[in-house]
PDB file of C-alpha atoms in Angstrom:
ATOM      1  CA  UNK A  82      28.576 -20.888   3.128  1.00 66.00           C
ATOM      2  CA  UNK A  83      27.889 -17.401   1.514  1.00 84.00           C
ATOM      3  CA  UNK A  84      25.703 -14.823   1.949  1.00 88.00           C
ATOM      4  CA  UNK A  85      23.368 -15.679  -0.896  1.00 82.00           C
ATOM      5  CA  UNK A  86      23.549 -19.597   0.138  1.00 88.00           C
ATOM      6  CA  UNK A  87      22.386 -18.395   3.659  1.00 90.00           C
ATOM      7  CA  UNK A  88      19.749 -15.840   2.430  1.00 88.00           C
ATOM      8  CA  UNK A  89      18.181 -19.231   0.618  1.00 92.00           C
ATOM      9  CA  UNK A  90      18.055 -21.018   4.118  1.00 94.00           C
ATOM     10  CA  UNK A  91      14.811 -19.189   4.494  1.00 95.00           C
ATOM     11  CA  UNK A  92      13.497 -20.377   1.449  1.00 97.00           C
ATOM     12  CA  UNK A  93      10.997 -23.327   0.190  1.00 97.00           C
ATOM     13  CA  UNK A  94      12.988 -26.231  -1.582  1.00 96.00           C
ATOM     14  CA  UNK A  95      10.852 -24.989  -5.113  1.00 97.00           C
ATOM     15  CA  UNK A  96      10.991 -21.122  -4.298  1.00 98.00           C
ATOM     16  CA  UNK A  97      10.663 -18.765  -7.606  1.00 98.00           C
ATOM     17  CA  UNK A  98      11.609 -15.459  -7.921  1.00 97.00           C
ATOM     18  CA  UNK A  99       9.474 -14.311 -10.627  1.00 98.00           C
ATOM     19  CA  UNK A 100      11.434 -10.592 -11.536  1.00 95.00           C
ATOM     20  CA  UNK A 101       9.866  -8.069 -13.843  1.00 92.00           C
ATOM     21  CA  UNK A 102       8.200 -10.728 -16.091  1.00 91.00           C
ATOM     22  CA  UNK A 103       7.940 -14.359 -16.245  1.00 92.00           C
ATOM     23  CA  UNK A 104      10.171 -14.923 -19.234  1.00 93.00           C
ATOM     24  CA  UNK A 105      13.846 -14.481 -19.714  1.00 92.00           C
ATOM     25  CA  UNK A 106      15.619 -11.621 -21.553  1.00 92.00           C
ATOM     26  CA  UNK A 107      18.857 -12.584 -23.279  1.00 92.00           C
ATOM     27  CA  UNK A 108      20.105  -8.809 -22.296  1.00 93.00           C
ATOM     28  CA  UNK A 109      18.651  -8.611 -19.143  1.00 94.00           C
ATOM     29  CA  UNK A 110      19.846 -11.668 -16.947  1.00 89.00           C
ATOM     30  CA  UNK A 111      17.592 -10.931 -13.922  1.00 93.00           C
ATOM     31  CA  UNK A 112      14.229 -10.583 -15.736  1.00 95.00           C
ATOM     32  CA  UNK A 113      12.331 -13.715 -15.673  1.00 96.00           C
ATOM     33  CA  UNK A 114      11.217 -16.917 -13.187  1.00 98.00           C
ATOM     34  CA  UNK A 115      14.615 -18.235 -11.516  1.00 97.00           C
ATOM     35  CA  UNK A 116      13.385 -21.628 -10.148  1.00 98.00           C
ATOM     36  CA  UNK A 117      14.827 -23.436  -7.161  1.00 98.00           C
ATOM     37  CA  UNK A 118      17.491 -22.460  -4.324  1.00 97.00           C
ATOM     38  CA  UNK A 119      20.267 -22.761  -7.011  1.00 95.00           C
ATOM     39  CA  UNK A 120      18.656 -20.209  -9.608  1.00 96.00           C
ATOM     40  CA  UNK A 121      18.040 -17.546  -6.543  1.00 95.00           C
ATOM     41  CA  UNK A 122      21.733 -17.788  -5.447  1.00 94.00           C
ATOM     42  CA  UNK A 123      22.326 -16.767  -9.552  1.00 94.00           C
ATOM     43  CA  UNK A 124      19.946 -14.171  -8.771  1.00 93.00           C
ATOM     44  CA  UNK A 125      21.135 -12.396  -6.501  1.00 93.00           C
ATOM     45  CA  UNK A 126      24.615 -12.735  -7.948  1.00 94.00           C
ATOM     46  CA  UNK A 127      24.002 -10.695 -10.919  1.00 93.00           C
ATOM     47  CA  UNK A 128      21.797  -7.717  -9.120  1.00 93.00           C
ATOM     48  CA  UNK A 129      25.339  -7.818  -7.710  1.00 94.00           C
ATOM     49  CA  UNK A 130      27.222  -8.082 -10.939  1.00 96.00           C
ATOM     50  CA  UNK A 131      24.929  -5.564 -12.348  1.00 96.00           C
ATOM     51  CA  UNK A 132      24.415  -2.808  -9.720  1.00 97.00           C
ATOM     52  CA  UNK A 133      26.270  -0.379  -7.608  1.00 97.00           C
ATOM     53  CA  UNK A 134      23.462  -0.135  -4.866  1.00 97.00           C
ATOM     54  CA  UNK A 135      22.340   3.186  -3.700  1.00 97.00           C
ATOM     55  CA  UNK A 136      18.727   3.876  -2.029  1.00 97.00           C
ATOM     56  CA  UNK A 137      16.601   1.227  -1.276  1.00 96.00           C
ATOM     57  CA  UNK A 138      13.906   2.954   0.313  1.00 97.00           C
ATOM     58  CA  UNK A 139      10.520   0.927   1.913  1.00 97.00           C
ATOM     59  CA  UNK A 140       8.004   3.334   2.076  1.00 97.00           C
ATOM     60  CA  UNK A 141       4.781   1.092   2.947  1.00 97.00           C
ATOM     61  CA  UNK A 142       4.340  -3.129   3.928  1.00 98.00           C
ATOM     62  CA  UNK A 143       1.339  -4.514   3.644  1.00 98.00           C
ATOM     63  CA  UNK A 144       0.756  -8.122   5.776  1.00 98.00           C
ATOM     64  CA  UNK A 145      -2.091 -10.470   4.246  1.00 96.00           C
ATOM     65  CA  UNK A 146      -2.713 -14.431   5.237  1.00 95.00           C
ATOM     66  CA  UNK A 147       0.839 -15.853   3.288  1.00 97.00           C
ATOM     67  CA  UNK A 148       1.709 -12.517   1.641  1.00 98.00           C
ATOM     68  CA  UNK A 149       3.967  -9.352   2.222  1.00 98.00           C
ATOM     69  CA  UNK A 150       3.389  -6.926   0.062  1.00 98.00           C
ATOM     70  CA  UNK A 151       6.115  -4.045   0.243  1.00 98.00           C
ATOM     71  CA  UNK A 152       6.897  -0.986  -1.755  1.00 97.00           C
ATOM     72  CA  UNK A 153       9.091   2.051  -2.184  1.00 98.00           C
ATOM     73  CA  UNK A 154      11.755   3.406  -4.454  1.00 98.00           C
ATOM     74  CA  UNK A 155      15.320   2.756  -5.013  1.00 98.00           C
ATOM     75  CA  UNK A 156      18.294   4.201  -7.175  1.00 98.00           C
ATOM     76  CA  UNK A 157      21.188   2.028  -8.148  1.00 98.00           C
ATOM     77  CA  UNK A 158      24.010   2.818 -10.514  1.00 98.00           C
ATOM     78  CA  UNK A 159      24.578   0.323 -13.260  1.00 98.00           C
ATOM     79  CA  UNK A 160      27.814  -0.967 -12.947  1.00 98.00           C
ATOM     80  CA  UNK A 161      28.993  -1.171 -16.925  1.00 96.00           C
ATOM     81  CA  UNK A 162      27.526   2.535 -17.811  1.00 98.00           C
ATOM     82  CA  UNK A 163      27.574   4.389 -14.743  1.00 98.00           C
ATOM     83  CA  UNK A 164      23.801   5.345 -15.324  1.00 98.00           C
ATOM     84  CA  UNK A 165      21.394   5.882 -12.594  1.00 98.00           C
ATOM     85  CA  UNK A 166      19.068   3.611 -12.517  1.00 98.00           C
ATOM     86  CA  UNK A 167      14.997   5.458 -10.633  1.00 98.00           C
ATOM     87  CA  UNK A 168      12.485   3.708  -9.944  1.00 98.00           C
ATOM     88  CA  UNK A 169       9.053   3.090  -8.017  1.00 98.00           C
ATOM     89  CA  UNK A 170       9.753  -0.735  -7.167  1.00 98.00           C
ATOM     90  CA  UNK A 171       6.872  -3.469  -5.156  1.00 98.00           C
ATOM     91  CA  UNK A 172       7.551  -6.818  -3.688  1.00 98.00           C
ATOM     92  CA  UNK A 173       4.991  -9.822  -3.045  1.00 98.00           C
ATOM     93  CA  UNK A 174       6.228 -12.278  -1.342  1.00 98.00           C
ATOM     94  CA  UNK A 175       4.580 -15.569  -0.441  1.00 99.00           C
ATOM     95  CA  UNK A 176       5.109 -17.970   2.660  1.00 98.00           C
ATOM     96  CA  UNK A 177       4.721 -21.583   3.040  1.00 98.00           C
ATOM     97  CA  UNK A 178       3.038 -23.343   6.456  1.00 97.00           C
ATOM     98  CA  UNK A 179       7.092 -23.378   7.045  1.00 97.00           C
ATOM     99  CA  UNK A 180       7.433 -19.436   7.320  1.00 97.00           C
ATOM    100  CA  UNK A 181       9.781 -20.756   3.898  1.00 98.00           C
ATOM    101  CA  UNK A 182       9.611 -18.212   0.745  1.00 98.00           C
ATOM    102  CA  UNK A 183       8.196 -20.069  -1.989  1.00 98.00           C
ATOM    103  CA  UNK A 184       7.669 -16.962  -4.401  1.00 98.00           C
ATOM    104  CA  UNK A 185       9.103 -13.896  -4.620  1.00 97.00           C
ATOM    105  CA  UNK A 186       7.780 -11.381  -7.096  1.00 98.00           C
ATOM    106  CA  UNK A 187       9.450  -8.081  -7.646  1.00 97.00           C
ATOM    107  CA  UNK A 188       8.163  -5.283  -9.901  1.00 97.00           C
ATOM    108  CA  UNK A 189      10.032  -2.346 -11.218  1.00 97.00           C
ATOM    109  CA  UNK A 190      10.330   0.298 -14.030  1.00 97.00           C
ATOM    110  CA  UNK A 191      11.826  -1.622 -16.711  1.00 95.00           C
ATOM    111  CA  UNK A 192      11.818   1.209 -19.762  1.00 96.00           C
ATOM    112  CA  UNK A 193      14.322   3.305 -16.352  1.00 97.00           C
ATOM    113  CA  UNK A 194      16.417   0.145 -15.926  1.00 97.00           C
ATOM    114  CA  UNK A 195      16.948  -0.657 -19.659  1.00 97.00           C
ATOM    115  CA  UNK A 196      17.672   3.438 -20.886  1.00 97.00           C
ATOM    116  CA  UNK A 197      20.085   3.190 -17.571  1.00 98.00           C
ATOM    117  CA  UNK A 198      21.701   0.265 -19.231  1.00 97.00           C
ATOM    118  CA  UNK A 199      21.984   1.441 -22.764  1.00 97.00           C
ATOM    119  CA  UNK A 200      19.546  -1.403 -24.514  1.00 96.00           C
ATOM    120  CA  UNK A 201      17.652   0.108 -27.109  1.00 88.00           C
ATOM    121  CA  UNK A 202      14.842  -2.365 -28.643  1.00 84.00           C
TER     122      UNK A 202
END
C-alpha cells in the first residue's frame, strides 16, 4: 500500500476534498470537489505531479466541535515552469463520530498559483 492509500485510512468512506472551488478546471487538475477515497489518492498525486514542495508553514489551528481550522503560508515551485508559487493558504477540515475525515477544504491564492503556472485567462 502507498503513502497516499494509507493517508486515506483516516478518511470517511464519502470524504471530499473540496480545493480552491467546488468545480473543476480543465487547466488546473486539483481545483474542484474530488469525491471518495479513490479521487483523494488522485489528489494528492498531482500536488505531487505539479509541485516541487518548499515551505509549508502552520502559523495558527483553530479546534471547534468536528472542525480544524488551520492556516499559514507556503511556497512551492511548479514543477513544468520553475515558478514560485506564494501564498497565504487555510484548511477546514471536518470529522466524523469515527475521528474519519469526511471533508477537507483547502483555500489558497489562486491568481499566485495560476501566474506561477503560466495560465493566462
Amino acid at each position: 500500500m502507498g503513502e497516499y492509500e494509507q493517508a486515506m485510512q483516516r478518511c470517511d468512506e464519502n470524504v471530499k476534498f473540496v480545493v480552491f472551488r467546488e468545480n473543476t478546471d480543465s487547466q488546473v487538475p486539483i481545483y474542484g470537489t474530488h469525491s471518495g477515497k479513490d479521487e483523494g489518492v488522485d489528489f494528492f498525486k498531482n500536488l505531487a505531479k505539479m509541485f516541487e514542495f518548499g515551505d509549508f508553514i502552520m502559523e495558527e489551528s483553530i479546534v471547534a466541535d468536528n472542525y480544524v481550522i488551520r492556516f499559514g503560508k507556503l511556497a512551492h515551485t511548479v514543477k513544468h515552469t520553475g515558478k514560485v508559487f506564494n501564498s497565504l493558504w487555510s484548511m477546514i477540515v471536518c470529522f466524523n463520530d469515527a475521528g474519519e475525515i469526511e471533508l477537507y477544504r483547502m483555500h489558497e491564492d489562486t491568481a499566485a498559483l495560476e501566474a506561477a503556472m503560466q495560465i493566462s485567462r
